[in-house]
Tab-separated table of C-alpha atoms in Angstrom:
chain	number	residue	atom	x	y	z
D	48	MET	CA	59.963	23.101	-33.313
D	49	ARG	CA	57.134	22.418	-30.913
D	50	MET	CA	56.336	20.331	-27.905
D	51	HIS	CA	54.531	17.306	-29.296
D	52	SER	CA	52.302	14.498	-28.116
D	53	PRO	CA	54.359	11.856	-26.350
D	54	GLY	CA	54.493	8.358	-27.760
D	55	PRO	CA	54.148	5.135	-25.761
D	56	ARG	CA	56.648	4.871	-22.934
D	57	ARG	CA	58.804	1.985	-21.908
D	58	THR	CA	59.776	1.684	-18.259
D	59	ILE	CA	63.434	0.879	-17.638
D	60	GLY	CA	64.160	-0.618	-14.256
D	61	LEU	CA	67.831	-1.418	-14.576
D	62	THR	CA	71.272	-0.075	-13.865
D	63	LEU	CA	73.467	0.631	-16.860
D	64	ALA	CA	76.123	-1.903	-17.555
D	65	GLY	CA	79.686	-0.661	-17.247
D	66	VAL	CA	81.080	1.000	-20.324
D	67	THR	CA	84.618	-0.230	-20.721
D	68	VAL	CA	86.540	1.970	-23.109
D	69	SER	CA	90.138	2.979	-23.630
D	70	LEU	CA	92.055	5.846	-25.169
D	71	LEU	CA	92.088	5.859	-28.929
D	72	ALA	CA	95.208	4.765	-30.712
D	73	ALA	CA	97.564	7.510	-31.809
D	74	GLY	CA	96.096	7.745	-35.317
D	75	CYS	CA	93.357	10.290	-34.445
D	76	VAL	CA	93.130	14.059	-34.498
D	77	GLY	CA	91.180	15.893	-31.776
D	78	ALA	CA	88.291	18.196	-32.520
D	79	GLY	CA	89.995	20.957	-30.563
D	80	GLY	CA	88.854	23.240	-27.787
D	81	GLY	CA	89.943	21.168	-24.802
D	82	GLY	CA	86.915	18.882	-24.783
D	83	GLY	CA	88.896	15.771	-23.914
D	84	SER	CA	87.868	14.438	-20.528
D	85	THR	CA	90.141	14.060	-17.565
D	86	ALA	CA	87.386	13.338	-15.078
D	87	SER	CA	86.103	9.847	-14.357
D	88	SER	CA	82.899	8.701	-15.989
D	89	GLY	CA	80.169	7.290	-13.815
D	90	SER	CA	80.588	3.850	-15.356
D	91	SER	CA	84.262	3.645	-16.295
D	92	SER	CA	87.574	5.225	-15.376
D	93	SER	CA	88.747	5.046	-19.020
D	94	LYS	CA	88.245	7.907	-21.430
D	95	ILE	CA	87.709	8.557	-25.105
D	96	THR	CA	88.981	11.884	-26.408
D	97	PRO	CA	86.647	13.537	-28.942
D	98	ALA	CA	88.543	12.939	-32.178
D	99	VAL	CA	88.272	11.766	-35.775
D	100	PRO	CA	90.681	9.458	-37.641
D	101	LYS	CA	93.548	11.144	-39.483
D	102	SER	CA	93.027	8.783	-42.375
D	103	GLY	CA	90.471	6.318	-43.650
D	104	GLN	CA	86.816	6.958	-44.283
D	105	ILE	CA	84.319	6.853	-41.410
D	106	THR	CA	80.539	7.038	-41.652
D	107	LEU	CA	78.367	8.145	-38.747
D	108	THR	CA	74.606	7.770	-38.531
D	109	GLU	CA	72.626	10.674	-37.081
D	110	TYR	CA	68.969	10.700	-36.006
D	111	ASP	CA	66.797	13.783	-35.362
D	112	TYR	CA	63.300	15.199	-35.843
D	113	TYR	CA	64.227	18.718	-36.985
D	114	THR	CA	61.637	18.643	-39.757
D	115	THR	CA	60.791	22.347	-40.025
D	116	PRO	CA	62.515	24.336	-42.786
D	117	GLY	CA	64.645	26.131	-40.194
D	118	GLY	CA	65.579	22.903	-38.440
D	119	ILE	CA	66.482	21.137	-41.683
D	120	THR	CA	68.694	24.030	-42.763
D	121	ALA	CA	70.380	24.236	-39.362
D	122	MET	CA	71.299	20.534	-39.340
D	123	GLN	CA	72.457	20.607	-42.942
D	124	ASP	CA	74.689	23.631	-42.254
D	125	VAL	CA	76.332	22.056	-39.207
D	126	ILE	CA	76.896	18.707	-40.901
D	127	LYS	CA	78.290	20.392	-44.020
D	128	ALA	CA	80.715	22.482	-41.940
D	129	PHE	CA	81.885	19.453	-39.954
D	130	GLU	CA	82.425	17.356	-43.066
D	131	ALA	CA	84.356	20.229	-44.652
D	132	LYS	CA	86.705	20.276	-41.659
D	133	TYR	CA	86.999	16.474	-41.654
D	134	PRO	CA	86.685	15.336	-45.310
D	135	ASN	CA	87.108	11.692	-44.362
D	136	VAL	CA	83.911	11.742	-42.260
D	137	THR	CA	80.433	11.296	-43.702
D	138	ILE	CA	77.367	11.872	-41.535
D	139	LYS	CA	74.238	10.115	-42.755
D	140	ARG	CA	71.331	12.088	-41.394
D	141	GLN	CA	67.980	10.431	-40.797
D	142	GLU	CA	65.223	13.001	-40.397
D	143	VAL	CA	62.168	11.427	-38.793
D	144	PRO	CA	58.702	12.776	-37.994
D	145	TYR	CA	58.070	13.337	-34.297
D	146	PRO	CA	57.685	11.225	-32.244
D	147	SER	CA	60.477	8.810	-33.066
D	148	VAL	CA	60.467	7.040	-29.729
D	149	ASP	CA	59.223	3.617	-30.832
D	150	LYS	CA	61.722	3.341	-33.668
D	151	LEU	CA	64.639	4.419	-31.490
D	152	VAL	CA	63.691	1.957	-28.767
D	153	THR	CA	63.544	-0.827	-31.358
D	154	LEU	CA	66.967	0.128	-32.750
D	155	GLU	CA	68.512	0.337	-29.300
D	156	GLU	CA	67.112	-3.034	-28.238
D	157	ALA	CA	68.613	-4.576	-31.367
D	158	GLY	CA	71.995	-3.015	-30.602
D	159	ASN	CA	71.723	-0.597	-33.535
D	160	THR	CA	71.493	2.744	-31.751
D	161	PRO	CA	72.477	5.554	-34.182
D	162	ASN	CA	75.901	7.060	-33.531
D	163	ILE	CA	74.342	10.467	-32.813
D	164	VAL	CA	70.836	10.624	-31.345
D	165	ILE	CA	69.025	13.968	-31.074
D	166	GLU	CA	65.751	13.410	-29.259
D	167	ASP	CA	63.306	15.181	-26.968
D	168	GLN	CA	65.015	15.125	-23.589
D	169	ASP	CA	61.770	13.965	-22.011
D	170	TYR	CA	61.990	10.648	-23.892
D	171	LEU	CA	65.667	9.780	-23.679
D	172	ASP	CA	65.187	7.844	-20.441
D	173	GLN	CA	63.659	5.064	-22.525
D	174	TYR	CA	66.930	4.071	-24.154
D	175	TYR	CA	69.756	5.148	-21.848
D	176	PRO	CA	71.222	1.610	-22.109
D	177	GLY	CA	72.120	2.373	-25.742
D	178	LEU	CA	73.880	5.660	-24.903
D	179	VAL	CA	77.292	6.590	-23.500
D	180	PRO	CA	77.654	8.977	-20.504
D	181	LEU	CA	78.985	12.409	-21.442
D	182	THR	CA	81.891	12.207	-19.011
D	183	THR	CA	83.304	9.400	-21.132
D	184	PHE	CA	84.290	12.172	-23.551
D	185	PHE	CA	83.968	15.601	-21.974
D	186	SER	CA	85.362	17.354	-18.933
D	187	ASN	CA	82.989	18.793	-16.359
D	188	SER	CA	84.084	22.277	-17.440
D	189	PHE	CA	82.857	21.564	-20.981
D	190	ILE	CA	79.542	20.127	-19.763
D	191	ASN	CA	79.051	22.984	-17.300
D	192	GLN	CA	79.114	25.513	-20.146
D	193	PHE	CA	75.487	24.520	-20.637
D	194	LEU	CA	72.593	25.700	-18.499
D	195	PRO	CA	71.753	23.024	-15.919
D	196	GLY	CA	68.049	22.750	-16.759
D	197	GLY	CA	68.811	20.834	-19.951
D	198	THR	CA	71.569	18.521	-18.751
D	199	GLN	CA	69.728	17.674	-15.526
D	200	SER	CA	66.781	16.516	-17.640
D	201	VAL	CA	68.913	13.777	-19.213
D	202	MET	CA	70.396	11.912	-16.245
D	203	LEU	CA	70.368	8.424	-14.747
D	204	ASN	CA	72.226	7.304	-11.617
D	205	GLY	CA	74.195	10.552	-11.622
D	206	ASN	CA	75.340	10.180	-15.244
D	207	LYS	CA	74.520	12.918	-17.758
D	208	TYR	CA	73.719	11.717	-21.257
D	209	GLY	CA	72.678	14.712	-23.362
D	210	LEU	CA	73.591	18.301	-24.170
D	211	GLN	CA	71.260	20.913	-25.647
D	212	ILE	CA	73.590	21.781	-28.515
D	213	PHE	CA	70.920	23.635	-30.496
D	214	GLY	CA	69.547	25.160	-27.307
D	215	GLY	CA	66.125	24.607	-25.827
D	216	ASN	CA	62.799	26.272	-25.217
D	217	ASP	CA	60.293	27.303	-22.574
D	218	THR	CA	56.955	29.101	-22.433
D	219	ALA	CA	55.780	32.655	-21.827
D	220	LEU	CA	52.601	34.718	-22.099
D	221	ILE	CA	51.933	35.826	-25.670
D	222	TYR	CA	49.291	38.540	-26.022
D	223	ASN	CA	47.494	40.602	-28.639
D	224	LYS	CA	48.385	44.284	-28.209
D	225	THR	CA	45.473	45.465	-30.348
D	226	ASP	CA	42.984	43.615	-28.147
D	227	PHE	CA	44.670	45.005	-25.038
D	228	ALA	CA	44.333	48.580	-26.320
D	229	ALA	CA	40.672	48.047	-27.226
D	230	ALA	CA	39.994	46.722	-23.719
D	231	GLY	CA	41.850	49.617	-22.091
D	232	ILE	CA	44.605	47.372	-20.696
D	233	LYS	CA	47.909	49.235	-20.636
D	234	ALA	CA	50.302	46.424	-19.682
D	235	PRO	CA	50.342	42.615	-19.616
D	236	PRO	CA	49.317	40.971	-16.334
D	237	LYS	CA	51.969	40.181	-13.726
D	238	THR	CA	49.845	38.327	-11.170
D	239	TRP	CA	47.038	35.768	-11.311
D	240	ASP	CA	44.477	38.336	-10.187
D	241	GLU	CA	45.503	40.610	-13.045
D	242	LEU	CA	45.466	37.676	-15.469
D	243	LEU	CA	41.915	36.774	-14.453
D	244	ALA	CA	40.734	40.383	-14.613
D	245	ASP	CA	42.327	40.943	-18.022
D	246	ALA	CA	40.903	37.683	-19.371
D	247	LYS	CA	37.438	38.930	-18.413
D	248	LYS	CA	37.939	42.269	-20.173
D	249	LEU	CA	39.348	40.581	-23.286
D	250	THR	CA	36.523	38.069	-23.656
D	251	VAL	CA	34.093	39.254	-26.333
D	252	PRO	CA	31.365	36.634	-26.924
D	253	ALA	CA	29.875	38.586	-29.846
D	254	LYS	CA	33.176	38.230	-31.695
D	255	ASN	CA	33.737	34.654	-30.546
D	256	ARG	CA	36.882	35.850	-28.784
D	257	TYR	CA	38.167	34.478	-25.491
D	258	GLY	CA	40.546	36.176	-23.134
D	259	PHE	CA	42.918	33.306	-22.404
D	260	GLU	CA	43.928	29.825	-23.574
D	261	ILE	CA	46.281	26.972	-22.775
D	262	ALA	CA	47.042	23.685	-24.541
D	263	GLY	CA	45.111	21.108	-22.546
D	264	SER	CA	45.282	17.999	-24.710
D	265	GLN	CA	46.379	14.636	-23.328
D	266	ALA	CA	50.036	15.332	-24.043
D	267	GLU	CA	53.110	16.766	-22.367
D	268	ASN	CA	52.122	20.255	-23.531
D	269	SER	CA	49.403	20.484	-20.871
D	270	THR	CA	51.704	19.373	-18.041
D	271	TRP	CA	54.484	21.737	-18.894
D	272	GLN	CA	52.095	24.668	-19.256
D	273	LEU	CA	50.728	23.979	-15.762
D	274	GLU	CA	54.156	23.534	-14.169
D	275	PRO	CA	55.091	27.272	-14.146
D	276	PHE	CA	51.936	28.021	-12.157
D	277	VAL	CA	52.550	25.190	-9.675
D	278	TRP	CA	56.318	25.572	-9.331
D	279	SER	CA	56.276	29.350	-8.970
D	280	SER	CA	53.760	28.959	-6.141
D	281	GLY	CA	55.990	26.553	-4.230
D	282	GLY	CA	54.572	23.212	-5.392
D	283	ASP	CA	56.376	20.162	-6.747
D	284	LEU	CA	55.462	17.024	-8.649
D	285	SER	CA	55.522	14.688	-5.646
D	286	LYS	CA	52.763	16.408	-3.656
D	287	PRO	CA	49.843	17.315	-5.927
D	288	THR	CA	47.379	18.046	-3.115
D	289	THR	CA	49.172	21.134	-1.798
D	290	ALA	CA	47.755	24.644	-1.997
D	291	ALA	CA	49.979	25.433	-4.982
D	292	TRP	CA	48.330	22.686	-7.037
D	293	ASN	CA	44.821	23.462	-5.832
D	294	GLN	CA	45.139	27.166	-6.531
D	295	SER	CA	46.768	26.666	-9.952
D	296	MET	CA	44.064	24.303	-11.186
D	297	SER	CA	41.366	26.451	-9.602
D	298	LEU	CA	42.628	29.405	-11.643
D	299	TRP	CA	42.426	27.458	-14.905
D	300	ASN	CA	39.066	25.956	-13.963
D	301	GLU	CA	37.647	29.370	-13.115
D	302	MET	CA	38.737	30.636	-16.537
D	303	VAL	CA	36.661	27.895	-18.176
D	304	LYS	CA	33.649	28.188	-15.859
D	305	LYS	CA	33.377	31.940	-16.358
D	306	GLY	CA	33.769	31.615	-20.118
D	307	TYR	CA	37.115	33.392	-20.361
D	308	MET	CA	38.760	30.236	-21.744
D	309	PRO	CA	37.013	27.687	-24.003
D	310	SER	CA	36.529	24.190	-22.600
D	311	ALA	CA	37.661	22.975	-26.021
D	312	VAL	CA	41.272	23.561	-24.921
D	313	THR	CA	41.197	19.989	-23.575
D	314	GLY	CA	41.572	18.909	-27.191
D	315	TRP	CA	44.112	21.518	-28.285
D	316	ASP	CA	47.835	20.944	-28.603
D	317	GLN	CA	50.156	23.933	-28.852
D	318	THR	CA	49.853	24.090	-32.638
D	319	ALA	CA	46.059	24.348	-32.440
D	320	GLU	CA	46.423	26.846	-29.623
D	321	GLU	CA	48.683	29.053	-31.749
D	322	ASN	CA	46.281	28.821	-34.673
D	323	HIS	CA	43.422	30.139	-32.532
D	324	PHE	CA	45.610	32.989	-31.310
D	325	GLU	CA	46.685	33.970	-34.819
D	326	ASP	CA	43.058	33.793	-35.977
D	327	ASN	CA	42.310	36.349	-33.238
D	328	ASN	CA	39.928	34.006	-31.437
D	329	VAL	CA	41.973	34.357	-28.237
D	330	ALA	CA	43.779	37.386	-26.815
D	331	MET	CA	46.323	35.670	-24.521
D	332	GLU	CA	48.045	32.310	-24.693
D	333	ILE	CA	50.812	30.340	-23.005
D	334	ASN	CA	53.171	29.154	-25.749
D	335	GLY	CA	56.797	28.892	-26.823
D	336	PRO	CA	59.507	30.724	-28.805
D	337	TRP	CA	59.201	28.431	-31.833
D	338	ASN	CA	56.102	30.486	-32.691
D	339	VAL	CA	58.029	33.759	-33.020
D	340	PRO	CA	58.738	33.309	-36.761
D	341	LEU	CA	55.034	32.572	-37.341
D	342	LEU	CA	53.986	35.600	-35.335
D	343	GLN	CA	56.455	37.826	-37.154
D	344	SER	CA	54.924	36.808	-40.475
D	345	SER	CA	51.357	37.350	-39.216
D	346	LYS	CA	49.382	40.593	-39.291
D	347	LEU	CA	48.954	40.657	-35.518
D	348	ASN	CA	50.357	43.312	-33.219
D	349	TRP	CA	51.654	40.960	-30.533
D	350	GLY	CA	53.878	40.972	-27.489
D	351	VAL	CA	55.521	38.563	-25.065
D	352	ALA	CA	55.544	38.824	-21.273
D	353	PRO	CA	56.596	36.541	-18.400
D	354	ILE	CA	53.967	34.085	-17.199
D	355	PRO	CA	52.144	35.765	-14.301
D	356	VAL	CA	52.928	34.557	-10.785
D	357	GLN	CA	50.356	34.120	-8.058
D	358	GLN	CA	51.629	36.984	-5.930
D	359	SER	CA	53.957	39.865	-6.691
D	360	GLY	CA	57.510	39.076	-5.654
D	361	GLN	CA	57.402	35.337	-6.387
D	362	THR	CA	60.123	33.911	-8.640
D	363	LEU	CA	58.841	32.496	-11.902
D	364	GLN	CA	60.027	28.944	-12.592
D	365	VAL	CA	59.455	27.562	-16.074
D	366	PRO	CA	60.247	24.045	-17.306
D	367	VAL	CA	62.986	23.548	-19.877
D	368	GLY	CA	62.091	21.901	-23.178
D	369	GLY	CA	64.152	20.865	-26.157
D	370	GLU	CA	66.378	18.063	-27.380
D	371	GLY	CA	69.316	16.239	-25.877
D	372	TRP	CA	72.204	15.501	-28.251
D	373	THR	CA	73.558	12.113	-27.267
D	374	ILE	CA	76.116	9.512	-28.383
D	375	GLY	CA	75.092	5.942	-29.147
D	376	LYS	CA	77.195	2.958	-28.153
D	377	SER	CA	79.407	1.800	-31.002
D	378	THR	CA	83.095	1.299	-31.718
D	379	LYS	CA	85.522	3.528	-29.852
D	380	THR	CA	86.438	5.284	-33.096
D	381	LYS	CA	82.834	6.108	-33.959
D	382	GLU	CA	82.015	7.178	-30.409
D	383	ALA	CA	85.013	9.523	-30.439
D	384	ALA	CA	84.064	10.968	-33.823
D	385	SER	CA	80.457	11.434	-32.670
D	386	ALA	CA	81.702	13.294	-29.598
D	387	ALA	CA	83.828	15.447	-31.888
D	388	PHE	CA	80.708	16.368	-33.869
D	389	LEU	CA	78.846	17.467	-30.717
D	390	GLN	CA	81.862	19.451	-29.605
D	391	PHE	CA	82.219	21.118	-33.003
D	392	ALA	CA	78.534	22.079	-33.157
D	393	ALA	CA	78.814	23.719	-29.739
D	394	GLN	CA	82.167	25.462	-30.154
D	395	ASP	CA	81.592	27.132	-33.515
D	396	ARG	CA	79.585	29.852	-31.792
D	397	SER	CA	78.592	31.775	-34.910
D	398	LEU	CA	77.254	28.634	-36.527
D	399	ASN	CA	75.646	27.567	-33.262
D	400	LEU	CA	73.760	30.831	-32.684
D	401	LYS	CA	72.526	30.830	-36.266
D	402	ALA	CA	71.227	27.278	-35.837
D	403	VAL	CA	69.550	28.038	-32.507
D	404	ASN	CA	67.692	30.964	-34.047
D	405	SER	CA	66.763	28.939	-37.140
D	406	VAL	CA	64.824	26.430	-35.033
D	407	GLY	CA	63.222	29.185	-32.922
D	408	TYR	CA	65.023	28.181	-29.743
D	409	LEU	CA	67.133	29.764	-27.014
D	410	PRO	CA	70.862	29.115	-26.536
D	411	SER	CA	71.774	26.715	-23.736
D	412	ILE	CA	75.419	27.773	-23.591
D	413	LYS	CA	75.683	30.288	-20.757
D	414	SER	CA	78.034	32.656	-22.556
D	415	GLU	CA	75.708	32.826	-25.561
D	416	ILE	CA	72.383	33.471	-23.884
D	417	SER	CA	73.580	36.626	-22.131
D	418	GLY	CA	73.654	38.566	-25.412
D	419	TYR	CA	70.823	36.745	-27.165
D	420	SER	CA	68.142	39.220	-26.093
D	421	ALA	CA	70.048	42.118	-27.624
D	422	ARG	CA	70.673	40.235	-30.846
D	423	TYR	CA	67.133	38.826	-31.131
D	424	PRO	CA	64.783	41.111	-29.104
D	425	ALA	CA	61.671	39.089	-30.000
D	426	TYR	CA	63.077	36.242	-27.881
D	427	SER	CA	64.170	38.360	-24.911
D	428	VAL	CA	61.421	37.321	-22.467
D	429	PHE	CA	61.851	33.650	-23.313
D	430	ALA	CA	65.628	33.980	-22.940
D	431	ASP	CA	65.382	35.701	-19.559
D	432	GLU	CA	63.095	32.959	-18.251
D	433	PHE	CA	65.242	30.211	-19.786
D	434	GLN	CA	68.322	31.117	-17.754
D	435	HIS	CA	66.475	29.954	-14.638
D	436	GLY	CA	64.607	27.070	-16.269
D	437	ARG	CA	63.849	23.934	-14.291
D	438	ALA	CA	64.342	20.349	-15.404
D	439	ARG	CA	61.303	18.113	-15.831
D	440	VAL	CA	62.362	15.069	-13.854
D	441	TYR	CA	60.837	12.583	-11.446
D	442	GLY	CA	63.552	10.047	-10.921
D	443	ASN	CA	63.411	8.026	-14.121
D	444	ASN	CA	59.608	8.149	-14.297
D	445	TYR	CA	58.661	11.703	-15.226
D	446	GLY	CA	56.600	10.416	-18.146
D	447	GLN	CA	54.299	8.434	-15.874
D	448	VAL	CA	53.721	11.425	-13.602
D	449	SER	CA	53.110	13.710	-16.578
D	450	ALA	CA	50.547	11.310	-18.066
D	451	ALA	CA	48.635	11.338	-14.770
D	452	ILE	CA	48.732	15.148	-14.679
D	453	GLN	CA	47.443	15.345	-18.249
D	454	LEU	CA	44.499	13.125	-17.340
D	455	MET	CA	43.730	15.261	-14.290
D	456	ILE	CA	43.782	18.471	-16.333
D	457	GLY	CA	41.438	16.999	-18.927
D	458	ASN	CA	38.990	15.693	-16.321
D	459	VAL	CA	38.864	18.961	-14.381
D	460	LEU	CA	38.573	21.346	-17.322
D	461	SER	CA	35.927	19.177	-19.013
D	462	GLY	CA	33.853	19.068	-15.823
D	463	LYS	CA	34.270	15.338	-15.238
D	464	ALA	CA	35.890	15.996	-11.872
D	465	SER	CA	36.170	18.874	-9.429
D	466	VAL	CA	39.595	20.322	-8.691
D	467	SER	CA	39.770	18.505	-5.355
D	468	GLN	CA	38.626	15.205	-6.885
D	469	GLY	CA	41.101	15.464	-9.741
D	470	LEU	CA	44.013	16.261	-7.466
D	471	SER	CA	43.084	13.536	-5.009
D	472	THR	CA	43.127	10.936	-7.788
D	473	LEU	CA	46.382	12.379	-9.102
D	474	SER	CA	47.949	12.183	-5.643
D	475	THR	CA	47.028	8.513	-5.316
D	476	THR	CA	48.523	7.734	-8.733
D	477	VAL	CA	51.758	9.651	-8.078
D	478	SER	CA	52.219	7.970	-4.684
D	479	HIS	CA	52.697	4.644	-6.501
D	480	ILE	CA	55.296	5.990	-8.961
D	481	LYS	CA	58.903	5.573	-7.905
D	482	LYS	CA	60.880	8.796	-7.729
């Protein structure tokens, strides 16, 4: 799975209507594991216990974009296991190419939201009205099993709507060990000064090889690759004229101006970026754990290190990516059965860990991630960073802020604007976006 180009966004300026639900009739069997909620939901004091009917057939619709071989297998395995436990339940999976935003918005507006929606957490704010708050089904103790970066990314008016059942992702520095050895570099850079110095040493014009690259296309990938630099230096999304922003963009701009990073990155998404790295055109890149299977099958001698911070001693803060698993509004029986499916997929830990690794992600359940590095060493740096990942939120308008950041990055790195000009324009735009 990869971070992809965002589709058109719809702005929602409304408060969710109350969700009036009641306990299911006695003819249901719980999914087990104590997931039934006893806490009040943000929109109703009534609860639905995650459960499936004891008798009678029930069909649930499920919607996701796990289109890679690993993602397809992971979803098929979980659905097959759930249907084996509950033979009277059929889950009709709809696998859609990313992005699926427009289609989901259309379905939600027509009152046909799928029973189970698995979507990039960055887009879910566009159809919260068609979803049910998690506390309608789950206790806070169940929800709090998950790392906060993911659940905080899927919130409105204090209500949480999605869980990262198959985990999530982040970014780190991926580097070519062979190039490092040839340049006499003994260890990956830990600070910006070291990153800049190493990029210079690794740039070999005669071999058409650059020292460093990012994904700078007009998509979320460019924003979330810049965020670790800004956030770790003390900046935030609401004040893009601070030193943290200026220094972060100045670092990237200097890379381009000195020829250590190609200006063509303004047209590269993270797939193109990875291709250039694997073709040995670039020695260092910022990219995600979904590339580990590709790297393992390549002929490169590669490594992963934390993204360098500006100064030694600063705490690295990376944004959390991935999908939120959510429940669409429907009948009480189907909502309860959908909740049971989410609960099952999280609580069968062996099945869950296998699925997380199949999609090249990191576990979001706190008790799972602690041992993930030992079980899958290639993901250890990503996993360590992920435990302290930060949600990408700006009220309900993160997408608007991100789009403005993407434009700024493109203008600065292409030479259309200086760093100060780009950030000044960005600041003006952000000041008019409600947080």
